[in-house]
PDB file of C-alpha atoms and ligand atoms in Angstrom:
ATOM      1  CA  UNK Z   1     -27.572  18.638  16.649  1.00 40.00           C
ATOM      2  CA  UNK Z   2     -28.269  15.544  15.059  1.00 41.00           C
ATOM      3  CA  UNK Z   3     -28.470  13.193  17.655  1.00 43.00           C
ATOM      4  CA  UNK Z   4     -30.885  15.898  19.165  1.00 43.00           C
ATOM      5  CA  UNK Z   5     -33.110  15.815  15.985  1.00 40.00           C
ATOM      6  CA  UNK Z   6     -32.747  12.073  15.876  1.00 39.00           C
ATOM      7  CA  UNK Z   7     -34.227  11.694  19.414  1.00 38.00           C
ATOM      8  CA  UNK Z   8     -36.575  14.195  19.076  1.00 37.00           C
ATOM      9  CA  UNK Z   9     -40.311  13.030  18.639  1.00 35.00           C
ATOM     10  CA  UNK Z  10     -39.118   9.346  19.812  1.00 38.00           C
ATOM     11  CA  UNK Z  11     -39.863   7.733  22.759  1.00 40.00           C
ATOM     12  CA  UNK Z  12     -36.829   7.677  25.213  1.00 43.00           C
ATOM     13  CA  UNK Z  13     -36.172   3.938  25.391  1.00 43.00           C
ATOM     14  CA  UNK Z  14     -33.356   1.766  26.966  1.00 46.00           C
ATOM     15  CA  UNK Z  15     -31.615   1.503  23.563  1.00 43.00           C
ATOM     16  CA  UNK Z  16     -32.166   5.468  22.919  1.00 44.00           C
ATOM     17  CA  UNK Z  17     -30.513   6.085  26.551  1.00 48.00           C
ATOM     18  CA  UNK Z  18     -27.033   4.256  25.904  1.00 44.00           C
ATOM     19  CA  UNK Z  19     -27.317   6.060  22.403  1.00 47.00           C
ATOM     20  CA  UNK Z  20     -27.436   9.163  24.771  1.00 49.00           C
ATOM     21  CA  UNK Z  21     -24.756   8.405  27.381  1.00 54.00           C
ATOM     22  CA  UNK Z  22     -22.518   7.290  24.580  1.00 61.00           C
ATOM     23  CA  UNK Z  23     -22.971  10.851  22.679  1.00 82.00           C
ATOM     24  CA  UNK Z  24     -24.510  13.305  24.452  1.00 93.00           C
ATOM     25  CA  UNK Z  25     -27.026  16.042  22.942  1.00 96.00           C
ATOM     26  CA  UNK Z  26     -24.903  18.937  22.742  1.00 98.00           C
ATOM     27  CA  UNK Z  27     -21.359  18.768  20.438  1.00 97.00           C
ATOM     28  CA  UNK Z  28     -18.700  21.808  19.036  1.00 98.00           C
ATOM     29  CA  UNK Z  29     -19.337  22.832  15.567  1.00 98.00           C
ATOM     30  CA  UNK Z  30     -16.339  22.529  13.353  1.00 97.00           C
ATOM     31  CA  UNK Z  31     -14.721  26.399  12.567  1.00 97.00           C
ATOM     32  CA  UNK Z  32     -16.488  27.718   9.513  1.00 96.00           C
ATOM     33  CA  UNK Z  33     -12.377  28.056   8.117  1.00 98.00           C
ATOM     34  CA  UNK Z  34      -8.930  27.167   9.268  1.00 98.00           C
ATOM     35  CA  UNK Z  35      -6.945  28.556  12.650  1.00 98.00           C
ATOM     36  CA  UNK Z  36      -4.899  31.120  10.827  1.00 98.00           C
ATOM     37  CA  UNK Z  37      -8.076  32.515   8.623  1.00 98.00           C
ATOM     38  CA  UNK Z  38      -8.770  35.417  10.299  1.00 98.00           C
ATOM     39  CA  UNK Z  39      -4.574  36.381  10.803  1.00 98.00           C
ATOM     40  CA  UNK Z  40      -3.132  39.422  11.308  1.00 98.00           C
ATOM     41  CA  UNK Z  41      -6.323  40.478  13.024  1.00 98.00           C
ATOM     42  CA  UNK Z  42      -6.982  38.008  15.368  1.00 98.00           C
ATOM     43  CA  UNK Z  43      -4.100  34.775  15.628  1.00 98.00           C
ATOM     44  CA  UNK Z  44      -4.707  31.245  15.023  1.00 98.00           C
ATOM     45  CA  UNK Z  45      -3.251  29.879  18.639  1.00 98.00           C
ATOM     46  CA  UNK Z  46      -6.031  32.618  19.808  1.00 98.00           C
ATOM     47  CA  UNK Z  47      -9.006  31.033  17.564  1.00 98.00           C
ATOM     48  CA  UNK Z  48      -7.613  27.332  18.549  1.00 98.00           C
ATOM     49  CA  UNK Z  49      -7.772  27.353  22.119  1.00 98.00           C
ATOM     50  CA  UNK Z  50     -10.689  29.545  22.338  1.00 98.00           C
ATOM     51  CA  UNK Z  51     -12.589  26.992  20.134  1.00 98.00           C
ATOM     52  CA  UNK Z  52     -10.600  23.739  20.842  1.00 98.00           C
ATOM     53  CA  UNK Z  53     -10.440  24.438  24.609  1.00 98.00           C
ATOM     54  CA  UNK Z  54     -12.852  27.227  26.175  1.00 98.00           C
ATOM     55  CA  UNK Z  55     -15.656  26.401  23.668  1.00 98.00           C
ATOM     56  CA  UNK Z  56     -15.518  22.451  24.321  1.00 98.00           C
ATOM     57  CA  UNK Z  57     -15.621  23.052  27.826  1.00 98.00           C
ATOM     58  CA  UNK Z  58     -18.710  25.358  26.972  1.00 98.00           C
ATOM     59  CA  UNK Z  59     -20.412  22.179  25.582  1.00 98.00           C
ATOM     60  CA  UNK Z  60     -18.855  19.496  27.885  1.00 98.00           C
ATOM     61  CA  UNK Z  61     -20.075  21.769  30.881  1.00 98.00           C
ATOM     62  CA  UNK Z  62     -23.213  21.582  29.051  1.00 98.00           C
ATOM     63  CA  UNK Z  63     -23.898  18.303  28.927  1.00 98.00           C
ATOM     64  CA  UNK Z  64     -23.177  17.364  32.191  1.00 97.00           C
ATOM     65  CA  UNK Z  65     -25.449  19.442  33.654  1.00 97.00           C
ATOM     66  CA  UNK Z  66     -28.146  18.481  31.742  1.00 96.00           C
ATOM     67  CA  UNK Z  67     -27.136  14.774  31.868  1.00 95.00           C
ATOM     68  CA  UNK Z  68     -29.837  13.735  34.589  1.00 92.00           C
ATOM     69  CA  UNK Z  69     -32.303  15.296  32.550  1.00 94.00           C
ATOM     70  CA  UNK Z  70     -32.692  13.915  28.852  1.00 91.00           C
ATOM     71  CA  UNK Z  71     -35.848  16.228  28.318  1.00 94.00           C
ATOM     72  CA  UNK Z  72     -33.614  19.393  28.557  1.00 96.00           C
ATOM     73  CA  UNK Z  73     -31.483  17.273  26.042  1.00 95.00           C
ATOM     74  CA  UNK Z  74     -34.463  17.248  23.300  1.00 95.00           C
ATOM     75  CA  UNK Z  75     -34.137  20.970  23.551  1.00 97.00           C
ATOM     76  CA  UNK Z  76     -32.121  23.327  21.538  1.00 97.00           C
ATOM     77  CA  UNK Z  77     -29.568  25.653  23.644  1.00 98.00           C
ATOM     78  CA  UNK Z  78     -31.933  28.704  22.073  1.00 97.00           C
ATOM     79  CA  UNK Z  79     -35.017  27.045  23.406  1.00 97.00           C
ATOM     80  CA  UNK Z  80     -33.319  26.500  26.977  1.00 98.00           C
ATOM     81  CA  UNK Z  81     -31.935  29.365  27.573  1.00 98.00           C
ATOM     82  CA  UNK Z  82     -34.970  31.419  26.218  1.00 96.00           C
ATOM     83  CA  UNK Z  83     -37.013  29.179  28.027  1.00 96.00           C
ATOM     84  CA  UNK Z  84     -34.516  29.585  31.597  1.00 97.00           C
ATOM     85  CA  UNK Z  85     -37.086  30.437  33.709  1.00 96.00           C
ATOM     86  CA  UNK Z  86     -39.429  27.734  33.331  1.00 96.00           C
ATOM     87  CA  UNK Z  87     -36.348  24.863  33.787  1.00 96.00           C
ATOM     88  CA  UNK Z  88     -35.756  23.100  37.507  1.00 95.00           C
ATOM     89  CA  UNK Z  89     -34.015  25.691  39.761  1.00 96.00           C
ATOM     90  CA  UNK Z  90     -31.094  23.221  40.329  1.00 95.00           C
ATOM     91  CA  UNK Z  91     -30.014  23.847  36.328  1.00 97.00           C
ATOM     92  CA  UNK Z  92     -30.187  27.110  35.734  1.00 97.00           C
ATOM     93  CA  UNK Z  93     -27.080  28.374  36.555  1.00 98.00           C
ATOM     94  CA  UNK Z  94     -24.952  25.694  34.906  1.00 98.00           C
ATOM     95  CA  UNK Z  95     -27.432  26.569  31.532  1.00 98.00           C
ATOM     96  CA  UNK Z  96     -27.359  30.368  32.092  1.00 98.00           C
ATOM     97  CA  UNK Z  97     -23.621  29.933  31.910  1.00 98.00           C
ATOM     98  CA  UNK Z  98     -22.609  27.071  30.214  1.00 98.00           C
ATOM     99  CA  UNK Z  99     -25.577  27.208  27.450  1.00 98.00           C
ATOM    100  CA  UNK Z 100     -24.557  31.104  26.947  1.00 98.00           C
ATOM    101  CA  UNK Z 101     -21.100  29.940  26.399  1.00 98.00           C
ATOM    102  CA  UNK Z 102     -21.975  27.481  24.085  1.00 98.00           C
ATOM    103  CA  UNK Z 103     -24.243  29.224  22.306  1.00 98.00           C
ATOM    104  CA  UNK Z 104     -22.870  32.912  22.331  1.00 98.00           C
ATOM    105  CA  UNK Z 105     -19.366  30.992  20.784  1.00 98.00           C
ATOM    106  CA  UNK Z 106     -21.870  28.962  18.061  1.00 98.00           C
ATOM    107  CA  UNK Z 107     -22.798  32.354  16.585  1.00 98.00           C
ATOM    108  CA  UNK Z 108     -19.574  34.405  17.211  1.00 98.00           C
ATOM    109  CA  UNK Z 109     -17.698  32.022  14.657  1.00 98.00           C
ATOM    110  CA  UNK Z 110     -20.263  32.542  12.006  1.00 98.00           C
ATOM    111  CA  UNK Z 111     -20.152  36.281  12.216  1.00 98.00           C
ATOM    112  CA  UNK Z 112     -16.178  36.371  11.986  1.00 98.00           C
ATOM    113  CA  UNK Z 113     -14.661  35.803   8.112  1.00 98.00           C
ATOM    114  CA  UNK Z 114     -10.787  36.549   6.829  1.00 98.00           C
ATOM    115  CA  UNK Z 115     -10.763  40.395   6.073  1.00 97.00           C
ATOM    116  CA  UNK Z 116     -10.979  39.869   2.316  1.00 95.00           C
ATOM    117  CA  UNK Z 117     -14.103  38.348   2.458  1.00 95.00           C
ATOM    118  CA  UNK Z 118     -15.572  40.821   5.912  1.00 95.00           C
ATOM    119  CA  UNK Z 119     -17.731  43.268   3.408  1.00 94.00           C
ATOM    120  CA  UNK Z 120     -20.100  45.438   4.670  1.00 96.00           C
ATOM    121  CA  UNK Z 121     -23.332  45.887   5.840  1.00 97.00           C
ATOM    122  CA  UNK Z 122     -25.887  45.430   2.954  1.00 97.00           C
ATOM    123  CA  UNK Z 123     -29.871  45.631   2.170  1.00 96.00           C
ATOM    124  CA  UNK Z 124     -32.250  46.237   5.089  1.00 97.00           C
ATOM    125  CA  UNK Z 125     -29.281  45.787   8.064  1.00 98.00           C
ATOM    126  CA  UNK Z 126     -27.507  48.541   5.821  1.00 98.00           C
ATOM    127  CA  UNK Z 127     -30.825  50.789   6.302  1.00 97.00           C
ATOM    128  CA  UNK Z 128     -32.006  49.802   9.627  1.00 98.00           C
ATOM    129  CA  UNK Z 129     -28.097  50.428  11.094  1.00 98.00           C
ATOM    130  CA  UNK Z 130     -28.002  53.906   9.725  1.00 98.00           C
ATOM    131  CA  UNK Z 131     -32.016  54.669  10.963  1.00 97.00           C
ATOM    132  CA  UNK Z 132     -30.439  53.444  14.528  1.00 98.00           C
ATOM    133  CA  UNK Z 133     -26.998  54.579  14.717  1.00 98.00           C
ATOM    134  CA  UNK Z 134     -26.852  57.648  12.157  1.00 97.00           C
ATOM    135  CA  UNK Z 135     -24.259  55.946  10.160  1.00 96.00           C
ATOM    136  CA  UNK Z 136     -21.641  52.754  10.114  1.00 95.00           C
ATOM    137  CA  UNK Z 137     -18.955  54.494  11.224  1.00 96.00           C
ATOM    138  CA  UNK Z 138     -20.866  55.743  14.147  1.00 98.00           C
ATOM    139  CA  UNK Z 139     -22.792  52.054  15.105  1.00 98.00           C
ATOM    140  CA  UNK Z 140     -18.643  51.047  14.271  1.00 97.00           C
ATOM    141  CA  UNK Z 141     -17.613  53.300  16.772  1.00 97.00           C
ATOM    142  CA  UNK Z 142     -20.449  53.074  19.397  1.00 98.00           C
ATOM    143  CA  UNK Z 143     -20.011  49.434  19.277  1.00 98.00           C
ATOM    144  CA  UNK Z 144     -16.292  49.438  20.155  1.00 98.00           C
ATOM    145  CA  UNK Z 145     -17.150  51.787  22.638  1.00 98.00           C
ATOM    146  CA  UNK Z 146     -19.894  49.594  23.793  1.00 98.00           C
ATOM    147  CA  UNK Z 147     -17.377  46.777  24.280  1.00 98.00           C
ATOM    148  CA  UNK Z 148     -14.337  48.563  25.742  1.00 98.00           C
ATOM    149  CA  UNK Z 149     -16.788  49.388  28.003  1.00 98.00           C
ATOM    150  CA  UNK Z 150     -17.350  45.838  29.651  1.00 98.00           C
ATOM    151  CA  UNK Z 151     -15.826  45.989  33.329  1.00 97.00           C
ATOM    152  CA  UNK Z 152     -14.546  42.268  33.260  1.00 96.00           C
ATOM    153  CA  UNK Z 153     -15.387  39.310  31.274  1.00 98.00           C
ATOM    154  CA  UNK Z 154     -18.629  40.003  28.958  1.00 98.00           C
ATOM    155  CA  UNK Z 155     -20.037  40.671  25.276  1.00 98.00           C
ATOM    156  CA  UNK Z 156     -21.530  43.600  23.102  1.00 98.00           C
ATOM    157  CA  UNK Z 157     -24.071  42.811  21.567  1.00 98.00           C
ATOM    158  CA  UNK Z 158     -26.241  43.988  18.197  1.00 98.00           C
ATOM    159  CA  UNK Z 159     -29.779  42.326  18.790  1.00 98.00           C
ATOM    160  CA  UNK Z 160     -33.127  42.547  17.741  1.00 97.00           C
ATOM    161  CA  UNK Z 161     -35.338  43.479  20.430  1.00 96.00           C
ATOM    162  CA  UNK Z 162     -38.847  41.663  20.786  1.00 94.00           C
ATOM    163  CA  UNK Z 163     -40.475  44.686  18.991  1.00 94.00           C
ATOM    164  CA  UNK Z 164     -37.937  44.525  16.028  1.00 94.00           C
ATOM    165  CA  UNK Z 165     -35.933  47.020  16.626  1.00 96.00           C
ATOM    166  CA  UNK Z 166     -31.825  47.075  16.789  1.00 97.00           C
ATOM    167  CA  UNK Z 167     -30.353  47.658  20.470  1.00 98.00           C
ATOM    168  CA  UNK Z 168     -26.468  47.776  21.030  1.00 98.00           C
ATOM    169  CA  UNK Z 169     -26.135  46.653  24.666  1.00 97.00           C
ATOM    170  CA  UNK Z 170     -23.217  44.408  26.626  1.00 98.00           C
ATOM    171  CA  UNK Z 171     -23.917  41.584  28.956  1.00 98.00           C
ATOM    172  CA  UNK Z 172     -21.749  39.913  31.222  1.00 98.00           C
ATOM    173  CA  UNK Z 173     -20.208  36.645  31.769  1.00 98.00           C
ATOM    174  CA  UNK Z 174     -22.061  34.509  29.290  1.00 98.00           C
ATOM    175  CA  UNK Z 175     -25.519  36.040  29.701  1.00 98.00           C
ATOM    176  CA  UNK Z 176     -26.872  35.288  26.333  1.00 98.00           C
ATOM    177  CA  UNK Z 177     -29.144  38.020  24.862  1.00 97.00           C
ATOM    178  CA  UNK Z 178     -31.831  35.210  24.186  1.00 97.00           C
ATOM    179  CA  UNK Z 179     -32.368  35.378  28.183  1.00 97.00           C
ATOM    180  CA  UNK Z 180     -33.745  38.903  27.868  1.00 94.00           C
ATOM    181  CA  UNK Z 181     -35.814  37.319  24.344  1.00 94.00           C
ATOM    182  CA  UNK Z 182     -33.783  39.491  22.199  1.00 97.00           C
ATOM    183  CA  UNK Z 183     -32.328  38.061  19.424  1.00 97.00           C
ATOM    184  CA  UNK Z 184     -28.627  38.316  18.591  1.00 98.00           C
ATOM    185  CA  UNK Z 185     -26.652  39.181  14.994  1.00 98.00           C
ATOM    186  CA  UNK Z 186     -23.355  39.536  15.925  1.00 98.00           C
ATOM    187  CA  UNK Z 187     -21.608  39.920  19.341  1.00 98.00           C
ATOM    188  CA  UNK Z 188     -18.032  40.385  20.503  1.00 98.00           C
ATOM    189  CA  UNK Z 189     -16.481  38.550  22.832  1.00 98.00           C
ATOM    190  CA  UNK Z 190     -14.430  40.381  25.332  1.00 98.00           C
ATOM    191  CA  UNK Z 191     -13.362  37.752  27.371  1.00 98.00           C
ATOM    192  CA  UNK Z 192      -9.396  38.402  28.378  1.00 98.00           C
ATOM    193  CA  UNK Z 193      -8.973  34.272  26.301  1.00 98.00           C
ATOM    194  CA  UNK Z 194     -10.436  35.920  23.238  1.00 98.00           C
ATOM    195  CA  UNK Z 195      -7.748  38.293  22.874  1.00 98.00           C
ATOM    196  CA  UNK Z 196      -5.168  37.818  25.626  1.00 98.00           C
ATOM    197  CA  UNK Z 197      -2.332  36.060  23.871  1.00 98.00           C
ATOM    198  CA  UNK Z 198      -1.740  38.876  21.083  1.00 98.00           C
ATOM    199  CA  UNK Z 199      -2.732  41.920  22.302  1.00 98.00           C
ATOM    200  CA  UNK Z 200      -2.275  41.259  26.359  1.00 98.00           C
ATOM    201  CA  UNK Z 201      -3.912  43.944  28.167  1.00 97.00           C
ATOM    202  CA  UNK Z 202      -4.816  46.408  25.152  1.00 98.00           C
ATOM    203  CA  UNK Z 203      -8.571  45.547  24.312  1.00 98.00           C
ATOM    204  CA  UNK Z 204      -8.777  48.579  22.161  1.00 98.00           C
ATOM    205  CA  UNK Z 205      -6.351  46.967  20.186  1.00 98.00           C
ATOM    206  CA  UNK Z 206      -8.108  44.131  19.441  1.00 98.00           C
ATOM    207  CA  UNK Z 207     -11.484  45.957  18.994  1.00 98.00           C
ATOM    208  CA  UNK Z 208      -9.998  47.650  16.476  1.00 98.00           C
ATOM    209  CA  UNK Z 209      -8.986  44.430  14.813  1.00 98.00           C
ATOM    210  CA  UNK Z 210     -11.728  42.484  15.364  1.00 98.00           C
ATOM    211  CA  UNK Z 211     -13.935  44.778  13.459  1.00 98.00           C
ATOM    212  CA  UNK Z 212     -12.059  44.379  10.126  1.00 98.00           C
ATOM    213  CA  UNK Z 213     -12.555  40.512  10.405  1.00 98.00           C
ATOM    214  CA  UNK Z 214     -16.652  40.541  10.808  1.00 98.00           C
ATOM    215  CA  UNK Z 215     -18.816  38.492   8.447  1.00 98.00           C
ATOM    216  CA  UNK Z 216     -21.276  41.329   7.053  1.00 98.00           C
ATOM    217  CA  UNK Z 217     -22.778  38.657   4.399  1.00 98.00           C
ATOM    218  CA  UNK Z 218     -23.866  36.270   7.297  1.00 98.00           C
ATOM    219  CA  UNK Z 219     -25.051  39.166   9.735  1.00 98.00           C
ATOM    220  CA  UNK Z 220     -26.933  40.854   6.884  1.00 98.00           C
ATOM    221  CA  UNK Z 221     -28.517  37.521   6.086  1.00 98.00           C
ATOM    222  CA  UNK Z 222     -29.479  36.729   9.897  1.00 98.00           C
ATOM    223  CA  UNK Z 223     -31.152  40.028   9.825  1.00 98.00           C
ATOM    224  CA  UNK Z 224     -33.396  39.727   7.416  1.00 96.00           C
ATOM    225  CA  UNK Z 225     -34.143  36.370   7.983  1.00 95.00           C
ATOM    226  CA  UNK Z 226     -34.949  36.969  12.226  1.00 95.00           C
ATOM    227  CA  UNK Z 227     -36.917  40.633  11.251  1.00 91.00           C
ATOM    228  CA  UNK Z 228     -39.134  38.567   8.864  1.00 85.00           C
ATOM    229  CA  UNK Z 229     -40.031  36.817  12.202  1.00 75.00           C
ATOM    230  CA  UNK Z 230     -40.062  39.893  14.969  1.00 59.00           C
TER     231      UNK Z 230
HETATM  232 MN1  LIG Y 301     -14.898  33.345  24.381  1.00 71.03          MN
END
């Protein structure tokens, strides 16, 4: 992020180019809290591999793809993935996939918090969930349906659509709703390495755990903050 906002706006020199090959655009964010934060609910081996390991290879996987490219490194991962169609053929994949990993596992830390601090839904989400879904138990409900639903590796996803208005949908592999210019508040991974050490094959298991751990303070805020924008 920094080296990206660093380069961005400055002429891509010789100097600026070892900066680059020495620490390339795209890096892990730290975990907004420690391993065993979110514990019983979801395991801290479980949040420190899937960070440590299958989110760093996100970003590693990232980088090298876009490594013979440094304009695709002035870009955000929301402005190249949005942008997918428009990028050289020979990239997309590796950013469809990659990027969505990386970025899809950027916002799924931020909408997880220990249980004690999870909350609920407040102000306009509050409103606009029950105008969409009936109530929270029910958008609860449809959403772990929604997700126990995904045949394989895949997400559920709460977005904003491009006209503003909430959609519950899955997507699979790392197919980031930004490809489809929605805009996602909170999706859950239900990839077998989010889940797979604790709860083995019983996904409704971990749905049901998952769900007590969710940051409604940070989703709340990223709604009103992206429907001030739709
Ligand atoms: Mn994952």
């Amino acid at each position: 992020m920094t080296r990206r906002m660093l380069l961005k706006g400055v002429a891509i020199g010789a100097a600026a180019m070892r900066v680059y090959a020495a620490d390339p655009p795209f890096s892990l964010p730290k975990l907004p809290y420690a391993y065993d934060a979110l514990e019983p609910y979801i395991d801290a081996q479980t949040m420190q591999i899937h960070h440590d390991k299958h989110h760093q290879a996100y970003v590693d996987n990232l980088n090298k793809a876009i490594a013979g490219d440094p304009s695709l490194g002035k870009m955000s991962v929301e402005e190249l993935l949005q942008g997918l169609d428009s990028l050289p053929v020979a990239v997309r994949t590796q950013i469809r996939n990659q990027g969505g990993g990386h970025f899809n596992h950027t916002l799924f830390w931020q909408t997880l918090a220990p249980a004690a601090k999870s909350g609920k839904p407040s102000g306009e989400l509050a409103q606009a969930l029950n105008r969409t879904f009936g109530d929270q138990e029910k958008f609860e409900s449809q959403l772990r349906a929604a997700a126990g639903g995904v045949f394989g590796s895949g997400w559920a996803w709460l977005s904003l659509d491009p006209t503003g208005k909430l959609v519950l949908d899955t997507a699979p592999n790392q197919d980031s709703p930004l490809l489809a210019k929605n805009r996602p508040l909170l999706g859950i991974d239900v990839w077998e390495h989010a889940y797979y050490l604790k709860y083995q094959n019983r996904r409704a298991d971990y749905l049901a755990a998952i769900v007590k751990v969710i940051n409604w303070d940070f989703v709340s805020e990223r709604y009103r903050s992206l429907a001030r924008r739709a």
